[in-house]
Short mmCIF file of C-alpha atoms in Angstrom, two decimals:
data_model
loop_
_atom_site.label_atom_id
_atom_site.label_comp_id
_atom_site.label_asym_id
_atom_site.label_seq_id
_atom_site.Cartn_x
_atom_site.Cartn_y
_atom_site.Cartn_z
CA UNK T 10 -20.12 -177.11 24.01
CA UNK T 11 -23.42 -177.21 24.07
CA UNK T 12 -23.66 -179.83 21.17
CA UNK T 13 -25.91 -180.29 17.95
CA UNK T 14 -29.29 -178.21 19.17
CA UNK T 15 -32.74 -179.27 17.51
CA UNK T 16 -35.89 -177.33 18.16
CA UNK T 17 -38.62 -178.28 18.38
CA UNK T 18 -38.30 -181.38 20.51
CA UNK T 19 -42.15 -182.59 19.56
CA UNK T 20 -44.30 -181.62 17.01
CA UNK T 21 -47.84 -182.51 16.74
CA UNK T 22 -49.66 -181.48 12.66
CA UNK T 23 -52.92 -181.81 11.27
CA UNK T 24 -51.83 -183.44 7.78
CA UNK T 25 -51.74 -180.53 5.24
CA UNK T 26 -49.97 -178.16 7.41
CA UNK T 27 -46.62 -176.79 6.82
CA UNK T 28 -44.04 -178.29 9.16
CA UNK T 29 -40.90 -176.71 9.84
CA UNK T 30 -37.51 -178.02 11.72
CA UNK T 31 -34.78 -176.69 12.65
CA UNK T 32 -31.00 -177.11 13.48
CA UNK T 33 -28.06 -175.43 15.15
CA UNK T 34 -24.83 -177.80 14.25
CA UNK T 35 -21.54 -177.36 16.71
CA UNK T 36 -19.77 -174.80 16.26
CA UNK T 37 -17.00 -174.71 13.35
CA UNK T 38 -18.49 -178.05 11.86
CA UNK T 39 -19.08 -177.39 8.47
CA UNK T 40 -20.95 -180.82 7.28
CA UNK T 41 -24.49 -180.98 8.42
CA UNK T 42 -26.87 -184.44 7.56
CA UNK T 43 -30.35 -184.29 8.27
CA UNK T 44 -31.36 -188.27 8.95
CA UNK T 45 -34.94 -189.31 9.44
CA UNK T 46 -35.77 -193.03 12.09
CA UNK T 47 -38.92 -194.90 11.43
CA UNK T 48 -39.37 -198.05 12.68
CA UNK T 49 -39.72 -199.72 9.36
CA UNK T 50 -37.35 -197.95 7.26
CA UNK T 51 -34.49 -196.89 10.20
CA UNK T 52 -31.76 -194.36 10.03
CA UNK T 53 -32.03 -192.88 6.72
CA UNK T 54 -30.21 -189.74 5.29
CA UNK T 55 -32.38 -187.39 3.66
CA UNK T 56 -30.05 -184.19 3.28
CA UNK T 57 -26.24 -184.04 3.17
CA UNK T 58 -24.75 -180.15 3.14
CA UNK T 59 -20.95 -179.35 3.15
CA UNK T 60 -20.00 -175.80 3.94
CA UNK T 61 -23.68 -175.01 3.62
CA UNK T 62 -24.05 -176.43 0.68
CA UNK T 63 -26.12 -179.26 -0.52
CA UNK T 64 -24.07 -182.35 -1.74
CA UNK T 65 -26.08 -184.89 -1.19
CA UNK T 66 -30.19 -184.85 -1.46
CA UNK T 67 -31.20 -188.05 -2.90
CA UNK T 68 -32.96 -189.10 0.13
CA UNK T 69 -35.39 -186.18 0.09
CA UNK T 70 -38.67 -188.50 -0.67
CA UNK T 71 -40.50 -186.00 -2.42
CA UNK T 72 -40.57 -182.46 -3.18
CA UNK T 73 -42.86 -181.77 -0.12
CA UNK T 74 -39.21 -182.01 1.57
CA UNK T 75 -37.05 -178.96 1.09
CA UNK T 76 -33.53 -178.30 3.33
CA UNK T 77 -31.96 -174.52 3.79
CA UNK T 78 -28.54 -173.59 5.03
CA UNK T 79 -28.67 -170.19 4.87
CA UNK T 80 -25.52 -170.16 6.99
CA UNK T 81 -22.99 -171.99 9.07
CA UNK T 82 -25.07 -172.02 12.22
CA UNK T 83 -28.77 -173.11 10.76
CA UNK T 84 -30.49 -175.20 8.87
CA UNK T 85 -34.01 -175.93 8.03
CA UNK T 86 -36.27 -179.06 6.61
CA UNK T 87 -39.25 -178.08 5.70
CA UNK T 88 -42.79 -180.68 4.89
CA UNK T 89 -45.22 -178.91 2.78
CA UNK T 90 -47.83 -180.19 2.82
CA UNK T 91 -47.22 -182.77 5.80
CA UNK T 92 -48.88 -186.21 5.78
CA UNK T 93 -49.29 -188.96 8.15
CA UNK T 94 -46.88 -191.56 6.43
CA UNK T 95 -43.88 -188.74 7.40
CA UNK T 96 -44.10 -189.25 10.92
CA UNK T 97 -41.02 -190.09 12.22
CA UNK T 98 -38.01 -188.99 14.36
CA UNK T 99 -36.07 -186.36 12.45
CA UNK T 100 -32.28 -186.00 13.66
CA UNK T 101 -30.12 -183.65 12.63
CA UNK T 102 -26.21 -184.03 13.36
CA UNK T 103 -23.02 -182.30 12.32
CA UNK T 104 -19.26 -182.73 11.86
CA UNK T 105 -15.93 -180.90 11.05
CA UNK T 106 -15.26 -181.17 7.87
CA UNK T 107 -11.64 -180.56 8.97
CA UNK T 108 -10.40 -183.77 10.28
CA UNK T 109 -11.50 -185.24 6.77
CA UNK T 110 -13.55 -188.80 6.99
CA UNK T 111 -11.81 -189.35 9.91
CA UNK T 112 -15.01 -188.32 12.49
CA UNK T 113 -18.24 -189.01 13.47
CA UNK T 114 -21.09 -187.49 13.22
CA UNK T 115 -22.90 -185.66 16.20
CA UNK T 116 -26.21 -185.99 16.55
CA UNK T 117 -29.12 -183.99 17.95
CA UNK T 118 -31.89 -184.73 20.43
CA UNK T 119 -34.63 -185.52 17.30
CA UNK T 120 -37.62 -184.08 16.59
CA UNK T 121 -40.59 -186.48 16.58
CA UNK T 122 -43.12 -185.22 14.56
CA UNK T 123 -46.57 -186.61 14.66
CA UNK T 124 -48.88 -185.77 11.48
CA UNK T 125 -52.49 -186.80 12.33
CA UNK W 11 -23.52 -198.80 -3.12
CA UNK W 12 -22.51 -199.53 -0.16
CA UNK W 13 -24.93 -201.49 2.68
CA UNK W 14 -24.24 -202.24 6.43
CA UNK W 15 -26.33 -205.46 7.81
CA UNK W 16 -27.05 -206.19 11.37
CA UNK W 17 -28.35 -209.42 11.85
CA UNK W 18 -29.15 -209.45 15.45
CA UNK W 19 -32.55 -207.15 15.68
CA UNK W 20 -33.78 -207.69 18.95
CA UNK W 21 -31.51 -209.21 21.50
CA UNK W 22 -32.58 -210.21 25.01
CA UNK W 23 -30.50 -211.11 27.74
CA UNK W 24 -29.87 -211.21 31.95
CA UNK W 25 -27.49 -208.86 33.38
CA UNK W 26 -23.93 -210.18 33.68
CA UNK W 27 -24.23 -212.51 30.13
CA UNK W 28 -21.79 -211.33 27.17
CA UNK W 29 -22.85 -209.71 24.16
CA UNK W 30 -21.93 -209.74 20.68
CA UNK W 31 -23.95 -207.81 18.47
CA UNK W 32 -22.90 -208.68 14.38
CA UNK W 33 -22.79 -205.92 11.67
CA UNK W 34 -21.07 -206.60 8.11
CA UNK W 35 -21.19 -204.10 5.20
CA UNK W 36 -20.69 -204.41 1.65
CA UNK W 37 -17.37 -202.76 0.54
CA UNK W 38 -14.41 -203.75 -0.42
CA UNK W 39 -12.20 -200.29 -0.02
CA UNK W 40 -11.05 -198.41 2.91
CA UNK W 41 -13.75 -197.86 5.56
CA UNK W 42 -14.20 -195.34 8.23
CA UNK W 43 -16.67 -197.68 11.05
CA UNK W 44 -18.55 -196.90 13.99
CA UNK W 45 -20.63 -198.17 16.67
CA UNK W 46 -23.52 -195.93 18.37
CA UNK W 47 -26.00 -196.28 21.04
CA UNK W 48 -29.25 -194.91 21.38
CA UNK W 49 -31.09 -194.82 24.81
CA UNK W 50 -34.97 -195.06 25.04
CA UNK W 51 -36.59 -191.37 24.23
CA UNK W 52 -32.87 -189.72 23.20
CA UNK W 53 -30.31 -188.94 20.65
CA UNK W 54 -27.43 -191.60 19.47
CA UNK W 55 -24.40 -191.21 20.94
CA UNK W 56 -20.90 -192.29 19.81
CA UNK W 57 -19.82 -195.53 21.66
CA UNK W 58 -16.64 -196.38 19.89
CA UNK W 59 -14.58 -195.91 16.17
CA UNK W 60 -12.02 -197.58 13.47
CA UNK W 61 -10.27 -195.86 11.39
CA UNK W 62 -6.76 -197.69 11.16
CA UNK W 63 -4.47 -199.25 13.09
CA UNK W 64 -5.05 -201.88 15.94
CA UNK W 65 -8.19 -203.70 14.29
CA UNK W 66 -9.34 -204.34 18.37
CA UNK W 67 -11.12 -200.84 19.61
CA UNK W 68 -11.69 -200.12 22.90
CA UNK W 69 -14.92 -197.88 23.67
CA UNK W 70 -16.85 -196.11 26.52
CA UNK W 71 -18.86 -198.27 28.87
CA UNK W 72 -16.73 -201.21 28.58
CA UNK W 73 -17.74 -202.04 24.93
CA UNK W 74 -15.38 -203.27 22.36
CA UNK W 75 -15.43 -203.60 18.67
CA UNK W 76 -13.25 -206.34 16.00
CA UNK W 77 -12.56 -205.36 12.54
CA UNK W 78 -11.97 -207.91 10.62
CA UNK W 79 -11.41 -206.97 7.02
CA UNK W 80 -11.42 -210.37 5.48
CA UNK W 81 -15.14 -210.84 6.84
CA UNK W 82 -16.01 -207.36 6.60
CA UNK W 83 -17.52 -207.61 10.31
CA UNK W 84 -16.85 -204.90 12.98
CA UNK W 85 -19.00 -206.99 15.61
CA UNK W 86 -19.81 -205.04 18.56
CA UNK W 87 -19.00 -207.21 22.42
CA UNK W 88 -18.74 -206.39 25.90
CA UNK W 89 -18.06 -209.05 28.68
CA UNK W 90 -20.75 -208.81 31.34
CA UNK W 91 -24.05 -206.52 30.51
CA UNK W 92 -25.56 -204.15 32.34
CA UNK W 93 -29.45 -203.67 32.50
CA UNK W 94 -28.38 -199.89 31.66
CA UNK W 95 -27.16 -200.99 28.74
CA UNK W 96 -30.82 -201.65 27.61
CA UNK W 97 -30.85 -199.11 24.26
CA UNK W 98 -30.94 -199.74 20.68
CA UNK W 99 -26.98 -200.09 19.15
CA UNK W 100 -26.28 -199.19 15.64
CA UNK W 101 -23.31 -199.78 13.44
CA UNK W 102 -22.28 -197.20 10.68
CA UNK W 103 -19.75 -197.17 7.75
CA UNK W 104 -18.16 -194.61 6.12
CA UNK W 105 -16.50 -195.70 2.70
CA UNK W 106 -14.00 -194.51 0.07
CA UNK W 107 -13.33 -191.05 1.46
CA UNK W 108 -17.01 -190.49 1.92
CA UNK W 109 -18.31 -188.00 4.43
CA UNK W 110 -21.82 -189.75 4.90
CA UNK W 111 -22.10 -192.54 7.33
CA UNK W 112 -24.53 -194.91 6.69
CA UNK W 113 -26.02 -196.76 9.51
CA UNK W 114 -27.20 -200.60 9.45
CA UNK W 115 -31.46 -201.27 11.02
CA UNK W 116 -29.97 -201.55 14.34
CA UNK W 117 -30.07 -204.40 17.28
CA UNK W 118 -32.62 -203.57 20.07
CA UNK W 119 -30.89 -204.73 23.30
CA UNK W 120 -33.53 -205.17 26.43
CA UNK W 121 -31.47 -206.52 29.55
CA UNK W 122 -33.22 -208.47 32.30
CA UNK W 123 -31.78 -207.33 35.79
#
């Protein structure tokens, strides 16, 4: 298995830009968190979809943040416009909704985006 | 809702000492908990889990975990350090049939060879 899959690794932005990141979650998961790490604030969940669907979005800072599931196999968070406070390591990780709460999540390599 | 606090956020130590890295959360219900390590420069990575049963939990690397519901603690230990153990460790809770984990600050370890 070749694992949660997070492209790109590094992103560098000029603050304004659009930013876009993306995720491939393990095959037959079905819940998918997107989690952003700063060194002042740490792990923090931004995005929580089950079956593709968004349950859980109250850590979205702003609307400059949207997340898309369009299907089982992708999801997207998108920064429009980016700014420099939202640099940070995004990671994105997945887990089978089958086995209940009883498993962990799987995590991605990260993105670290850079906004300067 | 619920919180997970790690107390320990920078730890320093010489290869062979023991560890114990503390983590508490704020719940009184059933709880899902989880200890993960993050290298320098990559992704966290499961190092051991409780969900019932023998409160003692054996994980990879020679790490090992306590719950102990009375003190909602799930303190992370491991006997004699490595300096490739050098990585920042975090400690997660799930709670009340949640799906979400949420993750304490984490404990930067740096081990001295």
């Amino acid at each position: 298995d070749a694992g949660v899959i997070q492209s790109p690794r590094h992103e560098v932005t000029e603050m304004g830009q659009e930013v876009t990141l993306r995720c491939k979650p393990i095959s037959g998961h079905n819940s998918l968190f997107w989690y952003r790490q700063t060194m002042m604030r740490g792990l923090e969940l931004l995005i929580y979809f089950n079956n593709n669907v968004p349950i859980d979005d109250s850590g979205m800072p702003e609307d400059r943040f949207s997340a898309k599931m369009p299907n089982a196999s992708f999801s997207t968070l998108k920064i429009q416009p980016s700014e420099p406070r939202d640099s940070a390591v995004y990671f994105c990780a997945s887990s089978p909704l089958s086995q209940g709460v009883n498993t962990e999540a799987f995590f991605g390599q990260g993105t670290r985006l850079t906004v300067v | 809702a619920q919180s997970v606090s790690q107390h320990n956020h920078h730890v320093i130590l010489s290869e062979a000492a023991s560890l114990e890295l503390g983590c508490n959360y704020s719940y009184g219900g059933t709880v899902n908990l989880f200890w993960y390590v993050q290298y320098p420069g990559q992704h966290l990575q499961l190092l051991l889990k409780y969900f019932s049963g023998d409160p003692l939990v054996k994980g990879i690397k020679g790490f090992e975990a306590e719950f102990i519901k009375s003190k909602f603690s799930f303190n992370l230990r491991k006997p004699s350090v490595q300096w490739s153990d050098t990585a920042e460790y975090f400690c997660a809770v799930k709670t009340g049939g949640s799906y979400i984990p949420t993750f304490g600050r984490g404990t930067s370890l740096i081990v001295h060879p």
